[in-house]
Coordinates of C-alpha atoms and ligand atoms in Angstrom, one line a residue:
M1 CA 9.8 -40.9 -9.5
E2 CA 10.6 -37.3 -10.2
R3 CA 8.3 -34.9 -8.5
Q4 CA 6.4 -32.7 -10.9
R5 CA 6.8 -29.0 -10.6
T6 CA 3.5 -27.3 -9.8
V7 CA 4.7 -23.8 -10.0
E8 CA 4.4 -22.0 -13.3
Q9 CA 7.9 -21.0 -14.6
K10 CA 8.4 -17.8 -16.6
D11 CA 11.2 -15.4 -17.2
I12 CA 11.4 -12.6 -14.7
V13 CA 13.8 -9.8 -15.6
L14 CA 15.3 -8.1 -12.6
D15 CA 17.3 -4.9 -12.7
V16 CA 19.9 -5.5 -10.0
N17 CA 22.7 -3.1 -9.4
G18 CA 22.4 -1.7 -12.9
E19 CA 22.4 -5.1 -14.6
K20 CA 19.5 -7.0 -16.1
R21 CA 19.4 -10.4 -14.5
T22 CA 17.0 -13.1 -15.7
Y23 CA 15.4 -15.4 -13.1
R24 CA 13.3 -18.4 -14.2
D25 CA 11.6 -20.1 -11.3
D26 CA 8.8 -19.6 -8.8
P27 CA 7.5 -16.0 -9.3
D28 CA 6.5 -16.0 -5.6
M29 CA 10.0 -16.6 -4.4
P30 CA 11.0 -13.8 -2.0
L31 CA 13.5 -11.4 -3.6
L32 CA 15.9 -12.1 -0.7
W33 CA 16.3 -15.8 -1.8
V34 CA 16.7 -14.8 -5.4
L35 CA 19.5 -12.3 -4.6
R36 CA 21.4 -14.7 -2.3
D37 CA 20.9 -18.1 -3.8
V38 CA 20.3 -17.5 -7.5
L39 CA 22.1 -14.3 -8.3
D40 CA 25.0 -14.9 -5.9
L41 CA 24.7 -11.6 -4.0
P42 CA 25.1 -12.8 -0.4
G43 CA 25.7 -9.3 1.0
T44 CA 22.0 -9.0 1.7
K45 CA 21.3 -11.1 4.9
Y46 CA 18.6 -13.4 6.0
G47 CA 17.6 -12.7 9.6
C48 CA 14.0 -13.5 10.3
G49 CA 12.2 -13.9 6.9
I50 CA 9.1 -12.2 8.3
G51 CA 9.9 -8.5 7.9
S52 CA 10.9 -7.9 11.5
C53 CA 14.7 -7.5 11.6
G54 CA 15.8 -5.4 8.6
A55 CA 18.8 -7.6 7.8
C56 CA 17.5 -8.1 4.3
T57 CA 17.1 -4.4 3.5
V58 CA 17.8 -3.3 -0.1
H59 CA 16.7 -0.3 -2.2
I60 CA 13.8 -0.7 -4.5
D61 CA 13.3 2.3 -6.7
G62 CA 15.5 4.2 -4.3
A63 CA 13.5 3.4 -1.1
A64 CA 14.5 1.0 1.6
A65 CA 12.6 -2.3 1.3
R66 CA 12.7 -5.7 3.0
S67 CA 13.6 -8.1 0.4
C68 CA 12.1 -11.0 2.3
Q69 CA 8.7 -9.4 1.9
V70 CA 8.8 -8.7 -1.8
S71 CA 8.3 -11.5 -4.4
A72 CA 10.5 -11.9 -7.4
A73 CA 7.4 -11.0 -9.6
E74 CA 6.8 -7.8 -7.6
A75 CA 10.4 -6.8 -8.0
A76 CA 10.4 -7.2 -11.7
G77 CA 10.9 -3.9 -13.7
K78 CA 12.0 -2.0 -10.5
K79 CA 15.4 -0.8 -9.8
I80 CA 17.0 -2.9 -7.1
T81 CA 20.2 -2.0 -5.4
T82 CA 21.9 -4.3 -2.9
I83 CA 24.9 -3.5 -0.7
E84 CA 27.1 -4.8 -3.5
G85 CA 25.8 -2.1 -5.8
L86 CA 25.6 0.8 -3.3
S87 CA 29.0 2.2 -4.5
K88 CA 31.8 1.0 -6.7
D89 CA 34.5 0.8 -4.1
G90 CA 32.8 0.9 -0.8
D91 CA 33.1 4.7 -0.9
H92 CA 29.5 5.8 -0.4
P93 CA 29.5 8.4 2.3
V94 CA 27.6 6.1 4.6
Q95 CA 30.1 3.3 4.1
Q96 CA 33.0 5.7 4.7
A97 CA 31.4 7.0 7.9
W98 CA 30.8 3.4 9.0
M99 CA 34.5 2.7 8.7
E100 CA 35.5 5.9 10.4
E101 CA 33.2 5.3 13.3
G102 CA 34.1 1.6 13.5
V103 CA 30.4 0.7 13.6
S104 CA 30.4 -3.0 12.9
Q105 CA 30.7 -5.6 15.6
C106 CA 29.8 -9.0 14.3
G107 CA 28.7 -7.3 11.1
Y108 CA 25.7 -9.5 10.3
C109 CA 23.1 -6.8 10.4
Q110 CA 25.3 -4.1 8.9
P111 CA 24.5 -4.3 5.2
G112 CA 20.8 -3.8 6.1
Q113 CA 21.7 -1.0 8.4
I114 CA 23.8 0.7 5.8
M115 CA 21.1 0.4 3.1
A116 CA 18.5 1.8 5.5
A117 CA 20.8 4.7 6.4
A118 CA 21.6 5.5 2.8
A119 CA 17.9 5.6 1.9
L120 CA 17.2 7.8 4.9
L121 CA 19.8 10.3 3.8
T122 CA 18.3 10.5 0.3
Q123 CA 15.0 11.6 1.9
I124 CA 16.3 13.8 4.8
K125 CA 19.7 15.4 4.2
K126 CA 20.4 16.4 7.8
P127 CA 18.3 14.0 10.0
T128 CA 17.9 14.6 13.7
D129 CA 18.3 11.9 16.3
A130 CA 14.6 11.4 16.3
D131 CA 14.6 11.1 12.5
I132 CA 17.3 8.5 12.7
D133 CA 15.7 6.5 15.5
K134 CA 12.4 6.5 13.5
A135 CA 14.0 5.4 10.2
M136 CA 16.3 2.8 11.7
S137 CA 13.9 1.4 14.4
G138 CA 13.1 -1.7 12.2
N139 CA 16.8 -2.6 11.8
L140 CA 17.8 -4.8 14.7
C141 CA 21.3 -5.3 15.9
R142 CA 22.0 -8.1 18.4
C143 CA 25.4 -6.6 19.1
G144 CA 23.9 -3.2 20.2
T145 CA 25.8 -1.0 17.8
Y146 CA 23.0 1.6 17.8
P147 CA 25.0 4.5 19.3
R148 CA 27.7 4.1 16.7
I149 CA 25.2 3.8 13.9
R150 CA 23.6 7.1 14.9
R151 CA 27.0 8.8 15.1
A152 CA 27.9 7.4 11.7
I153 CA 24.7 8.6 10.1
H154 CA 25.3 12.2 11.4
A155 CA 28.9 12.0 10.1
A156 CA 27.6 10.8 6.7
A157 CA 25.1 13.6 6.6
Q158 CA 28.0 16.1 7.1
K159 CA 29.7 14.6 4.1
G160 CA 26.6 15.1 2.1
G161 CA 25.4 11.4 2.5
Ligands
FES201 S1 15.1 -11.1 6.9 FE1 13.8 -9.6 6.1 S2 13.2 -8.4 7.8 FE2 14.3 -10.0 8.7
FES202 S1 26.8 -5.9 14.4 FE1 26.3 -7.9 15.1 S2 24.1 -8.0 14.8 FE2 24.6 -5.9 14.4

């Protein structure tokens, strides 16, 4: 026998990377799952699911946010930007600096790192090492790319990040 759905379904309109996307399922579904599994935007990564690693970082209304900790319903009506929408051709100053500094190792954490760095530079144009460490402390990298991340953020700030 088919299991009955107990969750109330309603249309949730999400503004993702400048496009209106409609999602109709569990309103409590974390945004991370909606982005990856429903809207086919796999650049945002699943690391821990409990708000501890930063792999799932996107921008919500311009600020860095952990998409595993925000429900689809909470994200409705807000402006969501994922790594796919940060720039048209990967030419955001943070992305360019990342390439120039060769930051990535395995790459898994890097979309979240880049989104966190881009949000930082919208708030602090020329961050100090301490600013960077504070803003980036919640973004974990198992490969230990932190020194290169810091260098790349300074380089992006020079370019007007
Ligand atoms: S997956 Fe969201 S913080 Fe780790
Ligand atoms: S580059 Fe491998 S986890 Fe960060």
